[in-house]
Coordinates of C-alpha atoms and ligand atoms in Angstrom, one line a residue:
M1 CA 89.4 121.8 107.7
I2 CA 88.7 122.3 104.0
I3 CA 91.2 123.7 101.5
I4 CA 90.0 124.8 98.1
G5 CA 92.7 124.7 95.5
S6 CA 95.4 121.9 95.5
G7 CA 98.2 124.1 94.1
E8 CA 101.4 125.2 95.7
A9 CA 99.7 127.1 98.5
G10 CA 96.9 124.6 99.2
G11 CA 99.4 121.7 99.4
C12 CA 101.7 123.5 101.8
A13 CA 98.7 124.5 104.0
A14 CA 97.5 120.9 104.3
V15 CA 101.0 119.7 105.5
A16 CA 101.3 122.7 107.9
L17 CA 97.9 122.1 109.4
R18 CA 98.8 118.6 110.3
E19 CA 102.3 119.4 111.5
A20 CA 100.8 122.2 113.7
G21 CA 98.8 119.6 115.5
W22 CA 95.4 119.6 113.9
A23 CA 94.2 116.0 114.4
G24 CA 90.8 116.2 112.7
P25 CA 90.0 115.7 109.0
I26 CA 91.7 117.8 106.3
T27 CA 90.3 117.7 102.8
L28 CA 92.0 119.3 99.8
F29 CA 89.7 120.0 96.9
G30 CA 91.3 120.6 93.4
E31 CA 89.6 120.9 90.1
E32 CA 92.6 119.8 88.2
R33 CA 93.1 116.1 87.6
H34 CA 96.6 116.2 89.2
G35 CA 97.5 116.6 92.9
P36 CA 99.7 119.6 93.7
Y37 CA 102.5 120.3 91.2
E38 CA 105.0 123.0 90.6
R39 CA 104.2 125.6 87.9
P40 CA 107.7 127.2 87.4
P41 CA 109.0 124.4 85.2
L42 CA 106.0 124.8 82.9
S43 CA 107.6 127.7 81.0
K44 CA 111.1 126.3 81.3
E45 CA 112.3 122.6 81.5
L46 CA 108.9 121.2 80.7
L47 CA 108.9 122.8 77.3
T48 CA 112.6 122.3 76.4
D49 CA 114.0 119.1 78.1
T50 CA 114.0 115.9 76.1
E51 CA 113.1 114.1 79.3
P52 CA 110.6 116.6 80.9
P53 CA 110.9 116.7 84.7
R54 CA 108.3 114.7 86.7
T55 CA 105.8 116.8 88.5
R56 CA 105.7 116.6 92.2
T57 CA 102.4 114.9 92.3
S58 CA 103.4 111.4 93.3
A59 CA 105.7 112.4 96.1
E60 CA 103.0 114.8 97.4
A61 CA 100.3 112.1 97.2
K62 CA 102.5 109.8 99.4
R63 CA 103.1 112.6 101.9
F64 CA 99.3 113.3 102.1
A65 CA 98.6 109.7 102.7
E66 CA 101.1 109.6 105.5
L67 CA 99.6 112.7 107.1
G68 CA 96.0 111.5 106.6
V69 CA 95.2 114.4 104.2
I70 CA 92.3 113.6 101.9
L71 CA 93.0 114.7 98.4
R72 CA 90.0 115.2 96.1
P73 CA 91.3 115.9 92.6
N74 CA 88.9 116.5 89.6
T75 CA 86.5 118.2 92.1
R76 CA 85.4 121.7 91.5
V77 CA 83.9 123.6 94.4
A78 CA 80.9 125.5 93.1
E79 CA 79.8 127.6 96.1
I80 CA 80.5 128.5 99.7
S81 CA 77.8 129.1 102.1
P82 CA 79.5 131.1 105.0
E83 CA 76.3 131.3 107.1
R84 CA 75.9 127.5 107.1
K85 CA 79.6 126.9 107.0
L86 CA 79.5 124.4 104.2
I87 CA 80.7 124.2 100.6
R88 CA 78.8 122.8 97.6
L89 CA 80.6 120.7 95.0
Q90 CA 80.0 121.1 91.3
S91 CA 79.3 117.4 91.1
G92 CA 76.6 117.7 93.8
G93 CA 76.7 117.2 97.5
S94 CA 78.0 119.5 100.2
V95 CA 80.6 119.3 102.9
P96 CA 80.7 121.2 106.2
Y97 CA 83.8 123.0 107.5
E98 CA 85.1 124.5 110.7
N99 CA 87.7 126.6 109.0
L100 CA 88.1 127.0 105.2
L101 CA 91.1 128.1 103.1
L102 CA 90.8 129.6 99.7
A103 CA 94.0 128.8 97.7
T104 CA 92.4 129.1 94.3
G105 CA 95.4 130.7 92.6
A106 CA 95.0 132.7 89.4
R107 CA 94.1 132.2 85.8
A108 CA 95.8 133.5 82.7
R109 CA 94.4 136.8 81.6
L110 CA 92.8 136.9 78.1
L111 CA 93.2 139.9 75.8
K112 CA 89.9 141.7 75.1
V113 CA 90.2 141.7 71.4
P114 CA 88.4 139.8 68.7
G115 CA 89.9 136.4 68.1
S116 CA 91.5 136.1 71.5
E117 CA 90.3 132.5 71.7
Y118 CA 92.9 131.7 69.0
A119 CA 95.8 132.6 71.3
L120 CA 97.2 129.9 73.6
T121 CA 97.9 130.7 77.3
L122 CA 100.1 129.1 79.9
R123 CA 98.9 128.3 83.4
S124 CA 98.4 124.5 83.7
F125 CA 100.3 121.3 83.0
E126 CA 98.0 120.7 80.0
D127 CA 98.7 124.2 78.6
A128 CA 102.4 123.5 78.8
W129 CA 102.1 120.1 77.2
A130 CA 100.2 121.5 74.3
L131 CA 102.8 124.3 73.9
R132 CA 105.7 121.7 74.2
H133 CA 104.4 120.1 71.0
L134 CA 103.7 123.3 69.1
L135 CA 107.0 125.0 70.0
G136 CA 108.9 121.8 69.6
A137 CA 108.1 121.8 65.9
G138 CA 110.2 125.0 65.6
G139 CA 108.5 127.6 63.4
H140 CA 107.6 131.1 64.2
A141 CA 106.0 131.9 67.6
I142 CA 104.2 135.2 68.1
I143 CA 104.3 136.0 71.8
V144 CA 102.0 138.8 73.2
G145 CA 103.4 140.2 76.4
G146 CA 106.8 141.1 77.7
G147 CA 106.4 139.9 81.2
F148 CA 108.0 136.8 82.9
I149 CA 105.9 134.2 81.2
G150 CA 106.2 135.8 77.7
L151 CA 110.0 136.1 78.1
E152 CA 110.5 132.6 79.5
L153 CA 108.4 131.2 76.6
A154 CA 110.5 133.2 74.1
A155 CA 113.7 131.8 75.6
S156 CA 112.3 128.2 75.5
A157 CA 111.1 128.7 71.9
V158 CA 114.5 129.9 70.8
K159 CA 116.2 127.0 72.6
L160 CA 113.9 124.7 70.6
G161 CA 115.2 126.2 67.4
G162 CA 112.2 128.4 66.7
R163 CA 111.8 132.0 65.7
V164 CA 110.1 134.5 68.0
T165 CA 108.4 137.8 67.6
L166 CA 107.4 139.4 70.9
L167 CA 104.8 142.2 71.2
E168 CA 104.7 144.5 74.2
S169 CA 102.2 147.3 74.7
R170 CA 104.5 149.3 76.9
E171 CA 107.9 150.8 75.9
R172 CA 109.9 148.3 77.9
L173 CA 110.0 144.8 79.2
L174 CA 109.0 143.6 82.7
A175 CA 107.6 147.0 83.5
R176 CA 105.6 145.8 86.5
A177 CA 108.4 144.1 88.6
V178 CA 111.9 144.6 87.4
P179 CA 114.2 147.8 87.5
S180 CA 114.7 149.2 84.0
A181 CA 118.5 148.7 83.8
L182 CA 118.1 144.9 84.4
A183 CA 115.1 144.7 82.1
E184 CA 117.2 146.3 79.3
R185 CA 120.0 143.7 79.8
I186 CA 117.3 141.0 79.4
R187 CA 116.1 142.6 76.2
L188 CA 119.6 142.7 74.8
E189 CA 120.1 139.0 75.5
H190 CA 116.9 138.1 73.8
A191 CA 117.7 140.4 70.8
R192 CA 121.2 138.8 70.6
R193 CA 119.5 135.4 70.3
G194 CA 117.3 136.7 67.4
V195 CA 114.0 137.6 69.2
L196 CA 112.3 140.4 67.3
F197 CA 110.6 143.0 69.6
H198 CA 107.7 145.4 68.8
F199 CA 107.2 147.9 71.7
G200 CA 104.2 150.2 72.2
T201 CA 101.9 148.0 70.2
A202 CA 98.2 147.5 70.5
L203 CA 96.4 144.6 68.9
S204 CA 93.2 145.0 67.0
R205 CA 92.6 141.3 66.2
I206 CA 94.0 137.8 66.7
E207 CA 93.7 135.1 64.1
R208 CA 94.7 131.4 64.3
R209 CA 98.2 132.1 63.0
A210 CA 98.5 135.9 63.0
V211 CA 98.0 139.1 64.9
I212 CA 96.8 142.3 63.4
L213 CA 98.1 145.5 65.0
D214 CA 96.0 148.6 65.4
N215 CA 98.0 150.3 62.6
G216 CA 96.8 147.6 60.3
E217 CA 100.2 145.7 60.2
R218 CA 99.7 142.0 60.0
I219 CA 102.3 139.6 61.6
S220 CA 102.0 136.0 60.6
G221 CA 103.4 133.0 62.4
D222 CA 102.8 129.4 63.4
V223 CA 101.4 129.9 66.8
V224 CA 100.1 132.9 68.9
V225 CA 100.7 132.8 72.6
C226 CA 99.4 135.4 75.1
G227 CA 101.4 136.0 78.3
V228 CA 99.6 139.2 79.5
G229 CA 99.4 138.5 83.2
A230 CA 97.1 136.5 85.5
E231 CA 93.9 137.4 87.3
P232 CA 93.3 136.2 90.9
E233 CA 90.6 133.5 91.0
T234 CA 88.1 135.2 93.3
A235 CA 84.7 134.0 91.9
L236 CA 83.9 131.8 94.9
A237 CA 84.9 134.4 97.4
R238 CA 83.0 137.1 95.6
K239 CA 79.8 135.1 95.6
A240 CA 80.3 134.3 99.3
G241 CA 80.4 138.1 100.0
L242 CA 84.0 138.3 101.0
R243 CA 86.0 141.5 100.5
I244 CA 87.8 141.6 97.2
D245 CA 90.4 144.2 96.0
N246 CA 92.7 142.8 93.3
G247 CA 92.4 139.5 95.2
I248 CA 90.7 138.1 98.2
V249 CA 91.5 140.6 100.9
T250 CA 93.0 139.2 104.2
D251 CA 94.5 140.7 107.3
D252 CA 98.1 140.0 108.4
R253 CA 97.0 136.6 109.7
L254 CA 95.6 135.7 106.2
R255 CA 92.1 135.8 107.6
T256 CA 89.4 137.1 105.2
S257 CA 86.5 139.3 106.1
D258 CA 84.8 136.1 107.4
P259 CA 86.8 134.9 110.5
S260 CA 86.4 131.2 109.6
I261 CA 87.8 131.7 106.0
Y262 CA 91.4 132.2 105.2
A263 CA 93.0 132.9 101.8
C264 CA 96.6 132.6 100.6
G265 CA 98.8 132.4 97.5
D266 CA 98.1 134.0 94.1
C267 CA 94.4 134.6 94.9
A268 CA 95.0 136.6 98.1
A269 CA 95.7 140.3 98.6
S270 CA 97.0 140.3 102.2
I271 CA 98.6 142.7 104.6
H272 CA 102.4 142.6 104.8
P273 CA 102.9 144.8 107.9
Q274 CA 106.5 145.4 107.1
F275 CA 105.8 147.0 103.8
S276 CA 102.4 148.6 103.7
D277 CA 99.0 148.8 105.5
K278 CA 97.3 148.2 102.1
P279 CA 96.7 144.6 100.9
M280 CA 99.3 143.3 98.4
R281 CA 99.1 140.4 96.1
F282 CA 102.1 138.4 94.8
E283 CA 102.4 135.8 92.1
S284 CA 105.5 133.9 93.4
W285 CA 106.2 130.3 94.2
Q286 CA 107.9 131.1 97.5
V287 CA 105.1 133.4 98.7
A288 CA 102.5 130.8 97.8
R289 CA 104.5 128.2 99.8
E290 CA 105.2 130.4 102.9
Q291 CA 101.6 131.8 103.0
G292 CA 100.2 128.3 102.6
A293 CA 102.2 127.2 105.6
L294 CA 101.3 130.3 107.6
A295 CA 97.5 129.9 106.8
G296 CA 97.7 126.2 107.9
R297 CA 99.3 127.1 111.2
N298 CA 96.8 129.9 111.9
M299 CA 93.9 127.7 111.0
A300 CA 95.2 125.1 113.5
G301 CA 95.1 127.8 116.2
A302 CA 98.3 129.8 116.0
D303 CA 98.1 133.6 115.8
E304 CA 101.1 134.4 113.7
R305 CA 101.4 137.6 111.7
Q306 CA 102.8 137.5 108.2
S307 CA 106.5 138.4 108.0
I308 CA 107.3 137.1 104.6
V309 CA 109.9 138.8 102.4
P310 CA 108.6 138.2 98.9
W311 CA 111.1 136.5 96.6
F312 CA 110.8 135.7 92.9
W313 CA 113.1 134.2 90.3
S314 CA 113.1 133.8 86.6
E315 CA 115.4 132.0 84.1
Q316 CA 116.0 132.9 80.5
Y317 CA 118.8 131.3 78.6
D318 CA 121.8 131.4 81.0
L319 CA 120.5 134.5 82.7
H320 CA 119.2 134.1 86.2
L321 CA 117.0 136.9 87.7
Q322 CA 116.0 137.2 91.4
I323 CA 114.0 139.9 93.1
A324 CA 113.6 140.1 96.9
G325 CA 111.4 142.5 98.8
L326 CA 109.9 145.4 96.9
P327 CA 112.4 147.4 94.9
D328 CA 109.7 149.8 93.9
L329 CA 109.5 151.2 97.4
G330 CA 113.1 152.3 97.2
E331 CA 114.2 155.9 96.7
T332 CA 117.9 155.3 96.2
M333 CA 119.7 152.5 94.5
V334 CA 123.2 151.1 95.2
E335 CA 124.9 148.8 92.7
R336 CA 127.1 145.9 93.5
I337 CA 128.9 144.7 90.4
L338 CA 130.1 141.1 91.1
T339 CA 131.5 140.2 87.6
D340 CA 131.1 141.4 84.0
E341 CA 128.0 139.2 83.9
T342 CA 126.5 139.5 87.3
Q343 CA 125.2 142.6 89.1
L344 CA 123.0 143.3 92.1
Q345 CA 120.9 146.3 92.9
F346 CA 119.9 147.3 96.4
H347 CA 117.0 149.6 96.9
L348 CA 116.8 151.8 100.0
D349 CA 113.8 153.9 101.2
H350 CA 114.1 157.5 102.3
G351 CA 115.2 156.4 105.8
G352 CA 118.0 154.2 104.4
R353 CA 116.1 151.0 105.1
L354 CA 116.8 148.2 102.6
V355 CA 113.4 147.4 101.0
G356 CA 114.3 145.5 97.9
A357 CA 117.1 143.8 96.0
A358 CA 117.4 142.6 92.4
A359 CA 120.1 140.5 90.8
L360 CA 120.8 139.4 87.3
G361 CA 123.5 137.1 86.0
K362 CA 124.9 133.7 87.0
L363 CA 123.1 131.9 89.7
S364 CA 126.3 130.7 91.3
D365 CA 127.5 134.3 91.6
L366 CA 124.4 135.9 92.9
A367 CA 122.6 133.3 95.1
R368 CA 124.6 133.9 98.3
D369 CA 124.3 137.7 98.3
M370 CA 120.6 137.5 97.5
R371 CA 120.0 135.2 100.5
V372 CA 121.8 137.8 102.7
A373 CA 119.8 140.6 101.1
Q374 CA 116.6 138.8 102.0
M375 CA 117.7 138.5 105.6
L376 CA 118.7 142.2 105.8
I377 CA 115.3 143.1 104.3
A378 CA 113.5 140.9 106.9
R379 CA 115.4 142.7 109.7
N380 CA 114.5 146.2 108.4
A381 CA 118.3 146.8 108.2
T382 CA 119.7 150.2 107.3
P383 CA 123.1 149.0 105.8
D384 CA 125.9 151.4 104.9
P385 CA 125.5 152.0 101.1
A386 CA 129.3 152.0 100.7
A387 CA 129.5 148.6 102.2
L388 CA 126.7 147.3 100.0
A389 CA 128.6 148.4 96.9
A390 CA 132.1 147.2 98.0
T391 CA 132.6 143.8 96.4
G392 CA 135.7 143.3 98.5
R393 CA 133.5 143.1 101.6
R394 CA 131.4 140.0 102.1
L395 CA 127.8 141.0 102.4
K396 CA 127.3 138.5 105.3
T397 CA 129.3 140.8 107.6
L398 CA 126.5 143.3 107.4
L399 CA 124.2 140.9 109.2
A400 CA 126.4 141.3 112.3
A401 CA 126.2 145.1 112.2
Ligands
FAD501 C1 104.1 129.0 83.7 C2 104.5 129.6 85.1 C3 105.8 129.8 85.4 C4 106.1 130.3 86.7 N1 107.4 130.5 87.0 C5 107.7 131.0 88.2 C6 109.0 131.2 88.6 O1 110.0 131.0 87.8 N2 109.3 131.8 89.8 C7 108.3 132.0 90.7 O2 108.6 132.5 91.8 N3 107.0 131.9 90.4 C8 106.7 131.4 89.2 N4 105.4 131.1 88.9 C9 104.3 131.5 89.8 C10 104.0 130.4 90.8 O3 103.9 129.2 90.2 C11 102.6 130.7 91.4 O4 102.8 131.9 92.2 C12 102.1 129.6 92.4 O5 101.8 128.5 91.6 C13 100.9 130.0 93.1 O6 100.4 129.0 93.8 P1 98.8 128.9 94.3 O7 98.7 127.7 95.0 O8 98.5 130.2 94.9 O9 98.0 128.9 92.9 P2 97.9 127.7 91.8 O10 99.2 127.0 91.7 O11 97.4 128.4 90.6 O12 96.8 126.7 92.4 C14 95.5 127.0 92.5 C15 94.7 125.7 92.3 O13 93.3 125.9 92.7 C16 92.5 125.3 91.7 N5 91.1 125.9 91.8 C17 90.7 127.2 91.6 N6 89.4 127.3 91.8 C18 88.9 126.1 92.2 C19 87.6 125.6 92.6 N7 86.6 126.4 92.6 N8 87.5 124.3 93.0 C20 88.6 123.5 93.1 N9 89.9 123.9 92.7 C21 90.0 125.2 92.3 C22 93.2 125.6 90.4 O14 92.7 124.8 89.4 C23 94.6 125.3 90.8 O15 94.9 124.0 90.6 C24 105.0 130.6 87.6 C25 103.7 130.4 87.2 C26 103.4 129.9 86.0 C27 102.0 129.7 85.6

């Protein structure tokens, strides 16, 4: 069994494969010099904490050794030959496989404007380490992109005593994934902390320490960082002739168009039967972990369909955001106001089925309700909207309904 990509998904797949009873060799190839590590701290604690958290690498390495998983860091896979069922390594040599998993993740998108090479991006530990030094010096950060990475970077830069100007091409923040009322609360919190926003902007050029807008305005700073999304890493799959559609397309078992090759995590666009018959791609720590585990089990011979309720979180200052399911699929919204600071939104489809939930505020206030929301979504529940809104009623009681 070969796994390409030793990130969150690849690491979980290796463990699951062994735990599911596969007794033969498992090799995990990763082009980075580290073993699997978590990316969420890269835009948060790793930038701001005096003692940055340790990555998970050493613990993972120990677990792999116990399970007999061979980890090959610093090893880029250059090509897959599906007909011969082998992979070719960049450094030379080839390795045969029985089943192969693509867990190649995503890479930071670059803006297609002159000078884009001057902007830093954030995907890897090395990117974060470079940013830690630059942002740690205070100064003025120009951040392009009002998505999760851009906003978490802005919060970290402010925490480090820096000044931030954030440019967003649309008219609001987090337009892809977060309901507008919650996104507006996030904007207000950043503005209160001094972040300066420019909405509806287009860039014409980037320089080492400045951006030039298409109206000719020049904004100068100390560092320019781009957080304009990520693109699935599909090059190997494309070359191997696998089906691609905003990610490596898989069925609901995470199997690609080649039955011996699976894909999972940020690189995969897979069928989530509960939500749609079209492939969907998520960039989420929890989805990467659960899909990795599912792919591992299926590669070892199980035949499990995907039943994952996607879940995502973000932290900015003291604000905690969580999204479960797919709020976009909802037609009506019910609010549950827990405190002045913490609110939840439930999104119901035309049949009254709970398809998504979003929460913003204090983690200790919202965590329990969001866990219940996730369970209700998994069960295709059609909860009474009045009960969802009634803060006097514990949400847990709806699980029994
Ligand atoms: C800065 C940052 C902050 C985040 N914060 C959050 C958060 O707060 N909450 C949340 O839910 N999610 C967050 N995420 C998203 C989450 O980390 C990702 O969804 C998750 O890491 C995806 O895991 P993956 O294994 O699919 O891909 P990755 O973790 O990207 O791993 C893929 C690996 O494959 C390697 N690879 C690619 N091609 C090859 C090749 N040809 N040969 C060998 N190796 C190869 C790559 O180098 C990489 O190491 C964040 C992501 C980033 C970047």
